[in-house]
CSV table of C-alpha atoms in Angstrom, one decimal:
chain,number,residue,atom,x,y,z
A,42,UNK,CA,19.1,16.9,-1.3
A,43,UNK,CA,18.6,16.0,-4.9
A,44,UNK,CA,17.3,12.5,-5.7
A,45,UNK,CA,19.4,11.0,-8.5
A,46,UNK,CA,17.3,7.9,-9.1
A,47,UNK,CA,14.4,6.1,-7.5
A,48,UNK,CA,13.4,2.4,-7.5
A,49,UNK,CA,9.8,3.1,-8.2
A,50,UNK,CA,9.3,1.5,-11.6
A,51,UNK,CA,6.2,3.3,-12.7
A,52,UNK,CA,6.7,6.9,-13.4
A,53,UNK,CA,4.0,8.6,-15.4
A,54,UNK,CA,4.7,12.1,-16.6
A,55,UNK,CA,1.8,14.6,-16.7
A,56,UNK,CA,0.3,17.9,-15.8
A,57,UNK,CA,-2.0,18.7,-12.8
A,58,UNK,CA,-5.5,19.5,-14.0
A,59,UNK,CA,-7.4,19.7,-10.7
A,60,UNK,CA,-6.7,19.8,-7.0
A,61,UNK,CA,-9.5,19.1,-4.4
A,62,UNK,CA,-8.2,20.3,-1.1
A,63,UNK,CA,-9.3,18.8,2.3
A,64,UNK,CA,-8.1,19.6,5.8
A,65,UNK,CA,-5.6,16.6,6.0
A,66,UNK,CA,-5.5,15.0,2.5
A,67,UNK,CA,-6.0,16.3,-1.0
A,68,UNK,CA,-6.9,14.7,-4.3
A,69,UNK,CA,-4.6,15.7,-7.2
A,70,UNK,CA,-5.7,14.8,-10.7
A,71,UNK,CA,-2.9,14.5,-13.3
A,72,UNK,CA,-3.4,14.4,-17.1
A,73,UNK,CA,-1.0,11.8,-18.5
A,74,UNK,CA,-0.6,10.2,-21.9
A,75,UNK,CA,-2.5,7.2,-20.5
A,76,UNK,CA,-5.4,9.3,-19.2
A,77,UNK,CA,-6.2,11.0,-15.9
A,78,UNK,CA,-4.2,9.6,-12.9
A,79,UNK,CA,-5.6,10.4,-9.5
A,80,UNK,CA,-3.4,10.8,-6.4
A,81,UNK,CA,-4.2,11.3,-2.8
A,82,UNK,CA,-1.5,13.0,-0.8
A,83,UNK,CA,-1.3,15.1,2.4
A,84,UNK,CA,-2.5,18.7,2.0
A,85,UNK,CA,0.8,19.7,3.6
A,86,UNK,CA,2.7,18.1,0.7
A,87,UNK,CA,0.6,20.0,-1.8
A,88,UNK,CA,1.5,23.3,0.0
A,89,UNK,CA,5.2,22.4,0.5
A,90,UNK,CA,5.7,21.3,-3.1
A,91,UNK,CA,3.7,24.3,-4.2
A,92,UNK,CA,1.5,22.1,-6.5
A,93,UNK,CA,-1.0,24.0,-8.6
A,94,UNK,CA,-3.1,23.4,-11.7
A,95,UNK,CA,-0.6,23.3,-14.5
A,96,UNK,CA,2.4,22.1,-12.6
A,97,UNK,CA,4.3,19.4,-14.4
A,98,UNK,CA,4.8,16.3,-12.2
A,99,UNK,CA,5.6,12.6,-12.2
A,100,UNK,CA,3.1,10.2,-10.8
A,101,UNK,CA,5.1,7.5,-9.0
A,102,UNK,CA,3.6,4.0,-8.3
A,103,UNK,CA,5.4,1.1,-6.6
A,104,UNK,CA,5.1,-2.1,-8.7
A,105,UNK,CA,3.6,-4.1,-5.7
A,106,UNK,CA,0.7,-1.7,-5.6
A,107,UNK,CA,-0.5,-2.4,-9.2
A,108,UNK,CA,-3.3,-5.0,-9.5
A,109,UNK,CA,-4.4,-6.5,-12.8
A,110,UNK,CA,-7.9,-7.1,-14.2
A,111,UNK,CA,-8.9,-9.1,-17.2
A,112,UNK,CA,-11.3,-7.4,-19.6
B,293,UNK,CA,-19.4,-13.3,-10.0
B,294,UNK,CA,-19.0,-10.4,-12.4
B,295,UNK,CA,-17.8,-7.1,-11.1
B,296,UNK,CA,-19.9,-4.2,-12.4
B,297,UNK,CA,-17.8,-1.4,-11.2
B,298,UNK,CA,-14.8,-0.8,-8.9
B,299,UNK,CA,-13.8,2.2,-6.9
B,300,UNK,CA,-10.2,2.1,-8.1
B,301,UNK,CA,-9.9,5.4,-9.9
B,302,UNK,CA,-6.8,4.6,-11.9
B,303,UNK,CA,-7.4,2.1,-14.6
B,304,UNK,CA,-4.7,2.0,-17.3
B,305,UNK,CA,-5.6,-0.2,-20.3
B,306,UNK,CA,-2.7,-2.2,-21.9
B,307,UNK,CA,-1.3,-5.4,-23.2
B,308,UNK,CA,1.2,-7.7,-21.4
B,309,UNK,CA,4.6,-7.6,-23.0
B,310,UNK,CA,6.6,-9.6,-20.5
B,311,UNK,CA,6.1,-11.9,-17.5
B,312,UNK,CA,9.0,-12.8,-15.1
B,313,UNK,CA,7.9,-15.7,-13.1
B,314,UNK,CA,9.1,-16.4,-9.5
B,315,UNK,CA,8.1,-19.2,-7.1
B,316,UNK,CA,5.7,-16.9,-5.1
B,317,UNK,CA,5.4,-13.6,-6.9
B,318,UNK,CA,5.7,-12.6,-10.6
B,319,UNK,CA,6.5,-9.4,-12.4
B,320,UNK,CA,4.1,-8.5,-15.2
B,321,UNK,CA,5.0,-5.7,-17.6
B,322,UNK,CA,2.1,-4.0,-19.4
B,323,UNK,CA,2.4,-1.7,-22.4
B,324,UNK,CA,0.0,1.3,-22.0
B,325,UNK,CA,-0.5,4.6,-23.8
B,326,UNK,CA,1.5,6.2,-21.0
B,327,UNK,CA,4.5,3.8,-21.2
B,328,UNK,CA,5.3,0.4,-19.6
B,329,UNK,CA,3.5,-0.2,-16.3
B,330,UNK,CA,5.1,-2.9,-14.0
B,331,UNK,CA,2.9,-4.9,-11.7
B,332,UNK,CA,4.0,-7.5,-9.1
B,333,UNK,CA,1.3,-10.1,-8.3
B,334,UNK,CA,1.2,-13.7,-6.9
B,335,UNK,CA,2.3,-16.4,-9.4
B,336,UNK,CA,-1.0,-18.1,-8.5
B,337,UNK,CA,-2.9,-15.2,-9.9
B,338,UNK,CA,-0.9,-15.2,-13.1
B,339,UNK,CA,-1.9,-18.9,-13.5
B,340,UNK,CA,-5.5,-18.6,-12.5
B,341,UNK,CA,-6.2,-15.5,-14.7
B,342,UNK,CA,-4.2,-17.3,-17.5
B,343,UNK,CA,-2.1,-14.2,-18.1
B,344,UNK,CA,0.2,-14.4,-21.0
B,345,UNK,CA,2.3,-12.1,-23.2
B,346,UNK,CA,-0.3,-10.5,-25.4
B,347,UNK,CA,-3.2,-10.6,-23.0
B,348,UNK,CA,-5.2,-7.4,-22.8
B,349,UNK,CA,-5.6,-6.1,-19.2
B,350,UNK,CA,-6.3,-3.2,-17.0
B,351,UNK,CA,-3.7,-2.0,-14.5
B,352,UNK,CA,-5.5,-0.9,-11.4
B,353,UNK,CA,-4.0,1.5,-8.9
B,354,UNK,CA,-5.7,2.9,-5.8
B,355,UNK,CA,-5.4,6.7,-5.6
B,356,UNK,CA,-3.8,6.6,-2.1
B,357,UNK,CA,-0.9,4.6,-3.6
B,358,UNK,CA,0.2,7.3,-6.1
B,359,UNK,CA,3.0,9.6,-5.0
B,360,UNK,CA,4.0,12.9,-6.8
B,361,UNK,CA,7.4,14.2,-7.7
B,362,UNK,CA,8.2,17.6,-9.1
B,363,UNK,CA,10.5,17.6,-12.1
C,159,UNK,CA,15.3,13.3,-15.5
C,160,UNK,CA,16.3,14.6,-12.1
C,161,UNK,CA,13.6,14.7,-9.4
C,162,UNK,CA,13.6,18.0,-7.5
C,163,UNK,CA,11.2,17.2,-4.8
C,164,UNK,CA,8.9,14.4,-3.9
C,165,UNK,CA,5.7,14.4,-1.8
C,166,UNK,CA,6.7,11.4,0.2
C,167,UNK,CA,6.9,12.8,3.7
C,168,UNK,CA,9.0,10.0,5.3
C,169,UNK,CA,12.5,10.0,4.0
C,170,UNK,CA,15.0,8.0,6.2
C,171,UNK,CA,18.6,8.3,5.2
C,172,UNK,CA,20.8,5.3,5.6
C,173,UNK,CA,23.3,2.8,4.3
C,174,UNK,CA,22.6,-0.6,2.8
C,175,UNK,CA,23.9,-3.4,5.1
C,176,UNK,CA,22.5,-6.5,3.4
C,177,UNK,CA,20.8,-7.5,0.2
C,178,UNK,CA,18.9,-10.8,-0.1
C,179,UNK,CA,18.3,-11.4,-3.8
C,180,UNK,CA,15.4,-13.4,-5.2
C,181,UNK,CA,14.4,-14.1,-8.8
C,182,UNK,CA,11.7,-11.3,-8.9
C,183,UNK,CA,11.9,-9.4,-5.7
C,184,UNK,CA,14.8,-8.6,-3.3
C,185,UNK,CA,15.0,-7.6,0.3
C,186,UNK,CA,17.2,-4.6,1.0
C,187,UNK,CA,18.2,-3.8,4.6
C,188,UNK,CA,19.2,-0.2,5.4
C,189,UNK,CA,20.9,1.0,8.6
C,190,UNK,CA,19.3,4.3,9.6
C,191,UNK,CA,19.5,6.5,12.8
C,192,UNK,CA,16.3,4.9,13.9
C,193,UNK,CA,17.4,1.3,13.4
C,194,UNK,CA,17.3,-1.2,10.5
C,195,UNK,CA,14.7,-0.4,7.8
C,196,UNK,CA,13.8,-3.3,5.5
C,197,UNK,CA,12.6,-2.7,2.0
C,198,UNK,CA,11.3,-5.1,-0.6
C,199,UNK,CA,11.7,-4.0,-4.2
C,200,UNK,CA,12.1,-5.7,-7.6
C,201,UNK,CA,15.4,-7.3,-8.3
C,202,UNK,CA,15.5,-5.4,-11.6
C,203,UNK,CA,15.5,-2.1,-9.6
C,204,UNK,CA,18.4,-3.4,-7.4
C,205,UNK,CA,20.3,-4.0,-10.6
C,206,UNK,CA,19.4,-0.8,-12.4
C,207,UNK,CA,20.1,1.4,-9.4
C,208,UNK,CA,23.3,-0.6,-8.9
C,209,UNK,CA,22.5,-1.0,-5.2
C,210,UNK,CA,25.2,-2.7,-3.1
C,211,UNK,CA,26.1,-3.2,0.5
C,212,UNK,CA,27.5,0.2,1.5
C,213,UNK,CA,25.4,2.3,-0.9
C,214,UNK,CA,23.9,5.4,0.7
C,215,UNK,CA,20.2,5.7,0.1
C,216,UNK,CA,16.9,7.2,1.2
C,217,UNK,CA,14.1,4.9,2.4
C,218,UNK,CA,10.9,6.5,1.2
C,219,UNK,CA,7.5,5.7,2.9
C,220,UNK,CA,4.1,7.3,2.0
C,221,UNK,CA,2.3,8.6,5.1
C,222,UNK,CA,-0.8,6.5,4.3
C,223,UNK,CA,1.3,3.3,4.7
C,224,UNK,CA,2.3,4.0,8.3
C,225,UNK,CA,0.3,2.3,11.0
C,226,UNK,CA,0.5,3.1,14.7
C,227,UNK,CA,0.7,0.7,17.7
C,228,UNK,CA,0.4,1.7,21.4
C,229,UNK,CA,3.0,0.2,23.6
D,196,UNK,CA,-6.7,-9.6,22.7
D,197,UNK,CA,-3.0,-8.9,23.1
D,198,UNK,CA,-0.7,-9.1,20.1
D,199,UNK,CA,2.4,-11.1,20.9
D,200,UNK,CA,4.3,-10.5,17.8
D,201,UNK,CA,3.7,-9.0,14.3
D,202,UNK,CA,5.4,-9.6,11.0
D,203,UNK,CA,5.8,-6.0,10.2
D,204,UNK,CA,9.6,-5.7,10.0
D,205,UNK,CA,9.8,-1.9,10.4
D,206,UNK,CA,8.9,-0.7,13.9
D,207,UNK,CA,10.1,2.8,14.7
D,208,UNK,CA,9.6,3.8,18.3
D,209,UNK,CA,8.7,7.4,19.0
D,210,UNK,CA,6.5,10.0,20.7
D,211,UNK,CA,3.6,11.9,19.1
D,212,UNK,CA,4.5,15.6,18.5
D,213,UNK,CA,1.5,16.8,16.5
D,214,UNK,CA,-2.0,15.6,15.5
D,215,UNK,CA,-3.9,17.2,12.6
D,216,UNK,CA,-7.5,16.1,12.9
D,217,UNK,CA,-9.8,15.8,9.9
D,218,UNK,CA,-13.4,14.5,9.7
D,219,UNK,CA,-12.4,11.1,8.4
D,220,UNK,CA,-8.6,10.9,8.5
D,221,UNK,CA,-6.0,12.5,10.7
D,222,UNK,CA,-2.2,13.1,10.3
D,223,UNK,CA,-0.1,12.0,13.3
D,224,UNK,CA,3.5,13.2,13.5
D,225,UNK,CA,5.9,11.0,15.5
D,226,UNK,CA,9.4,12.0,16.6
D,227,UNK,CA,11.7,9.1,16.3
D,228,UNK,CA,15.5,8.6,16.5
D,229,UNK,CA,15.5,8.8,12.7
D,230,UNK,CA,13.5,12.0,12.5
D,231,UNK,CA,9.8,12.9,12.2
D,232,UNK,CA,7.7,10.1,10.8
D,233,UNK,CA,4.2,11.1,9.5
D,234,UNK,CA,1.3,8.7,9.6
D,235,UNK,CA,-2.2,9.0,8.2
D,236,UNK,CA,-4.8,6.9,10.0
D,237,UNK,CA,-8.6,7.2,10.5
D,238,UNK,CA,-9.8,9.8,13.0
D,239,UNK,CA,-11.8,7.0,14.7
D,240,UNK,CA,-8.5,5.1,15.4
D,241,UNK,CA,-7.0,8.3,16.9
D,242,UNK,CA,-10.0,8.5,19.3
D,243,UNK,CA,-10.2,4.8,20.1
D,244,UNK,CA,-6.5,4.5,20.8
D,245,UNK,CA,-6.7,7.8,22.7
D,246,UNK,CA,-3.6,9.1,20.9
D,247,UNK,CA,-2.5,12.5,22.1
D,248,UNK,CA,0.6,14.7,21.8
D,249,UNK,CA,3.2,12.9,24.1
D,250,UNK,CA,1.8,9.4,23.6
D,251,UNK,CA,4.6,6.9,23.1
D,252,UNK,CA,4.0,4.7,20.0
D,253,UNK,CA,5.5,2.4,17.4
D,254,UNK,CA,5.3,3.4,13.8
D,255,UNK,CA,4.8,0.2,11.8
D,256,UNK,CA,5.6,-0.1,8.1
D,257,UNK,CA,5.3,-3.2,5.9
D,258,UNK,CA,8.6,-3.9,4.0
D,259,UNK,CA,6.8,-4.0,0.7
D,260,UNK,CA,5.8,-0.3,1.2
D,261,UNK,CA,9.3,1.0,1.5
D,262,UNK,CA,10.9,2.5,-1.7
D,263,UNK,CA,14.5,3.4,-2.2
D,264,UNK,CA,16.1,6.5,-3.7
D,265,UNK,CA,19.7,7.0,-4.5
D,266,UNK,CA,21.2,10.3,-3.4
E,134,UNK,CA,7.8,-5.4,23.7
E,135,UNK,CA,4.1,-6.2,23.8
E,136,UNK,CA,1.7,-4.3,21.6
E,137,UNK,CA,-1.3,-3.2,23.6
E,138,UNK,CA,-3.4,-1.9,20.7
E,139,UNK,CA,-2.9,-1.1,17.0
E,140,UNK,CA,-4.8,1.3,14.8
E,141,UNK,CA,-5.3,-1.2,12.0
E,142,UNK,CA,-9.1,-1.4,11.9
E,143,UNK,CA,-9.3,-4.7,10.0
E,144,UNK,CA,-8.3,-7.6,12.1
E,145,UNK,CA,-9.5,-11.0,10.8
E,146,UNK,CA,-8.9,-13.9,13.1
E,147,UNK,CA,-8.0,-17.3,11.5
E,148,UNK,CA,-5.7,-20.3,11.2
E,149,UNK,CA,-3.0,-20.8,8.7
E,150,UNK,CA,-3.9,-23.5,6.2
E,151,UNK,CA,-1.0,-23.3,3.7
E,152,UNK,CA,2.4,-21.6,3.4
E,153,UNK,CA,4.2,-21.3,0.0
E,154,UNK,CA,7.8,-20.4,0.7
E,155,UNK,CA,10.0,-18.4,-1.7
E,156,UNK,CA,13.6,-17.2,-1.2
E,157,UNK,CA,12.6,-13.7,-0.2
E,158,UNK,CA,8.8,-13.6,0.2
E,159,UNK,CA,6.2,-16.3,1.2
E,160,UNK,CA,2.5,-16.6,0.6
E,161,UNK,CA,0.5,-17.5,3.8
E,162,UNK,CA,-3.1,-18.6,3.4
E,163,UNK,CA,-5.4,-18.1,6.4
E,164,UNK,CA,-8.8,-19.6,6.9
E,165,UNK,CA,-11.1,-17.0,8.4
E,166,UNK,CA,-14.9,-16.8,9.0
E,167,UNK,CA,-15.1,-14.8,5.8
E,168,UNK,CA,-13.1,-17.2,3.7
E,169,UNK,CA,-9.5,-17.7,2.8
E,170,UNK,CA,-7.3,-14.6,3.3
E,171,UNK,CA,-4.0,-14.6,1.4
E,172,UNK,CA,-1.0,-12.6,2.8
E,173,UNK,CA,2.5,-12.1,1.3
E,174,UNK,CA,5.2,-11.4,3.9
E,175,UNK,CA,8.9,-11.8,4.0
E,176,UNK,CA,10.2,-15.4,4.4
E,177,UNK,CA,12.3,-14.1,7.3
E,178,UNK,CA,9.1,-13.0,9.2
E,179,UNK,CA,7.6,-16.5,8.6
E,180,UNK,CA,10.7,-18.0,10.3
E,181,UNK,CA,11.0,-15.4,13.1
E,182,UNK,CA,7.3,-15.7,14.0
E,183,UNK,CA,7.6,-19.5,13.6
E,184,UNK,CA,4.4,-19.5,11.5
E,185,UNK,CA,3.2,-23.0,10.5
E,186,UNK,CA,0.1,-24.7,9.2
E,187,UNK,CA,-2.3,-24.6,12.1
E,188,UNK,CA,-0.9,-21.4,13.8
E,189,UNK,CA,-3.7,-19.1,14.9
E,190,UNK,CA,-3.1,-15.5,13.7
E,191,UNK,CA,-4.7,-12.2,13.0
E,192,UNK,CA,-4.7,-10.9,9.4
E,193,UNK,CA,-4.2,-7.1,9.7
E,194,UNK,CA,-5.3,-4.8,6.9
E,195,UNK,CA,-5.0,-0.9,6.9
E,196,UNK,CA,-8.3,0.7,5.9
E,197,UNK,CA,-6.7,2.7,3.2
E,198,UNK,CA,-5.7,-0.5,1.4
E,199,UNK,CA,-9.3,-1.8,1.0
E,200,UNK,CA,-10.9,-1.2,-2.4
E,201,UNK,CA,-14.6,-1.7,-3.1
E,202,UNK,CA,-16.3,-3.3,-6.1
E,203,UNK,CA,-20.0,-3.3,-6.9
E,204,UNK,CA,-21.5,-6.7,-7.7
F,103,UNK,CA,-16.2,-2.0,-19.7
F,104,UNK,CA,-17.0,-5.1,-17.6
F,105,UNK,CA,-14.2,-6.7,-15.6
F,106,UNK,CA,-14.2,-10.4,-16.0
F,107,UNK,CA,-11.7,-11.3,-13.4
F,108,UNK,CA,-9.2,-9.5,-11.1
F,109,UNK,CA,-6.0,-10.8,-9.6
F,110,UNK,CA,-6.8,-9.4,-6.1
F,111,UNK,CA,-6.9,-12.6,-4.1
F,112,UNK,CA,-8.9,-11.3,-1.1
F,113,UNK,CA,-12.5,-10.6,-2.0
F,114,UNK,CA,-14.8,-10.4,1.0
F,115,UNK,CA,-18.5,-10.1,0.2
F,116,UNK,CA,-20.6,-7.9,2.4
F,117,UNK,CA,-23.2,-5.1,2.8
F,118,UNK,CA,-22.4,-1.5,3.6
F,119,UNK,CA,-23.6,-0.6,7.2
F,120,UNK,CA,-22.2,3.0,7.5
F,121,UNK,CA,-20.6,5.7,5.4
F,122,UNK,CA,-18.7,8.6,7.0
F,123,UNK,CA,-18.3,11.3,4.4
F,124,UNK,CA,-15.4,13.7,4.2
F,125,UNK,CA,-14.5,16.4,1.6
F,126,UNK,CA,-11.9,14.2,-0.1
F,127,UNK,CA,-12.1,10.8,1.4
F,128,UNK,CA,-14.8,8.7,3.0
F,129,UNK,CA,-14.9,5.8,5.4
F,130,UNK,CA,-17.1,2.9,4.3
F,131,UNK,CA,-17.9,0.1,6.8
F,132,UNK,CA,-18.9,-3.2,5.4
F,133,UNK,CA,-20.5,-6.1,7.3
F,134,UNK,CA,-18.9,-9.4,6.2
F,135,UNK,CA,-19.0,-13.0,7.5
F,136,UNK,CA,-15.7,-12.3,9.1
F,137,UNK,CA,-16.8,-9.1,10.9
F,138,UNK,CA,-16.8,-5.4,9.9
F,139,UNK,CA,-14.3,-4.4,7.3
F,140,UNK,CA,-13.4,-0.7,7.0
F,141,UNK,CA,-12.4,0.9,3.7
F,142,UNK,CA,-11.2,4.4,3.0
F,143,UNK,CA,-11.9,5.5,-0.6
F,144,UNK,CA,-12.3,8.9,-2.3
F,145,UNK,CA,-15.6,10.6,-1.8
F,146,UNK,CA,-15.9,10.9,-5.6
F,147,UNK,CA,-15.9,7.1,-5.8
F,148,UNK,CA,-18.6,6.8,-3.3
F,149,UNK,CA,-20.7,9.2,-5.4
F,150,UNK,CA,-19.9,7.6,-8.8
F,151,UNK,CA,-20.5,4.1,-7.6
F,152,UNK,CA,-23.7,5.3,-5.8
F,153,UNK,CA,-22.6,3.5,-2.6
F,154,UNK,CA,-25.2,3.7,0.2
F,155,UNK,CA,-26.0,1.9,3.4
F,156,UNK,CA,-27.4,-1.5,2.3
F,157,UNK,CA,-25.4,-1.7,-1.0
F,158,UNK,CA,-23.9,-5.2,-1.5
F,159,UNK,CA,-20.2,-5.0,-2.3
F,160,UNK,CA,-16.9,-6.8,-2.4
F,161,UNK,CA,-14.1,-5.6,-0.3
F,162,UNK,CA,-10.9,-6.2,-2.3
F,163,UNK,CA,-7.5,-6.4,-0.7
F,164,UNK,CA,-4.1,-7.1,-2.4
F,165,UNK,CA,-2.2,-10.0,-0.8
F,166,UNK,CA,0.9,-7.8,-0.3
F,167,UNK,CA,-1.1,-5.5,1.9
F,168,UNK,CA,-2.0,-8.1,4.5
F,169,UNK,CA,0.2,-8.3,7.6
F,170,UNK,CA,0.1,-11.1,10.2
F,171,UNK,CA,0.1,-10.9,14.0
F,172,UNK,CA,0.5,-13.8,16.4
F,173,UNK,CA,-2.0,-14.0,19.2
C-alpha cells in the first residue's frame, strides 16, 4: 500500500550516517541540511525497511512533539 | 534557573516566521536550515516566553519521537 | 514525493466518521476494525490533505507511544 | 489504587502474542480486532505487570500521538 | 471495564486547580506534591470524565516522554 | 549555547537515584518531591551529560504527553 500523503508536518530529508543496533530498539543518525537528526525506532523496522548507512530517508516529526527553547 | 545542558538530541536552530494563536494551543512555524519546522505548544508558553515573529529559538525533538520513511 | 515505506509499526486502516475543527488543532475520528480511533492533528493538515467524512485513511502510531493496561 | 477511568481515548483490546525482551525496553505485540499493535515499554513494567504471551490487555494511545496518512 | 494496572511508570497524584477549555483541546492544571503539572487533553475527555476544579486525579506520563536537563 | 528558557511546562526537580544502562537506551530514575520519576533517554545522552547517581536534574515533560486518570 503506497502512502500518498501524510499529515506529519515536519519532514526532514537526509541520508543515514550511522546505525547503532540494540536488541529491541536502534538509534539511526540522519544527516540533514539542518544538521544530524537522531531517531530511535525498533530494530525490526530497521531490518524490514532495510535501512543502512547511505540510505536516503525522511525524518518525520509530529508538530505536537516539537518543543521550543529561547536562546 | 538556567539550563546548562539537555538530553534532547535534536536541536534545530531557527527563527519564528509565523504564529497561529488558539485559545489553548498555538502553532509556531520556525525557519531552519532544513526547512520550516512546525511546533504546537500551549498559548500560555507563547506568552510567557514572549515568542514573536523574528524570535530566534531552538526546536527541540526527543529522538524517540522521530519516525523514518523510505523515499 | 511518494513515501514507499514507513517505520511506524502500527497502521490501522479506516474511514473518517467525524471531524471536529478548531482554530489550530482538529479532532479526527476514524472507524477501524478495532473500533473508533481518535487523532488530533493541525487544522492546516486537515485542509491540506483535504480530509473529509468518508475519506479512507491510515491511522499511524509509533510503537513507543503505546501504553499497556491490564484488565 | 484502582483506576476508574482514563482520558486516553484510544483503547484497543487484545491478547499478547509475542514479547521481545531487551535489557531496558521490551517490545510487546498485541493481537487486536484491527490487527497486530506493537508497544514498546520498559522491561521493568513487563515484569511488574507480569505480562506474558496470552495475557489480555488494553493498548492505550493518546489522541495527540496518532498521525494520519492518505492512501 | 476497570483497569487493574497500567505500565505507565510515572503516576503523580494531585487535585485539579484550573481548567482552560478550548473547542477541541483543554489545558488541565494539577497540583501535585512536586508542583503544578499541566496536561493537554481533548475537551471531550474533560466532559466525559467530568473533570472539574477540585477533582482528584493521577497525571500519567510514559517514561519515554521524559527528557532530562542538567542544572 | 545556553538555554535561557524552554516552553516545556512541566519541570520536576530531583536527584538521580538509579541508572539502568542498555546498549542504545537507558532508564534513569529521579527522586522528586512528587515521588520517583522514570525517564528513558539514549545511552549516548547519559554519557554526554555525564549523568550519574546523585546528579541534580530537571525532568522535563511536554504538556501534550500528560494523560489523566480518575481515581
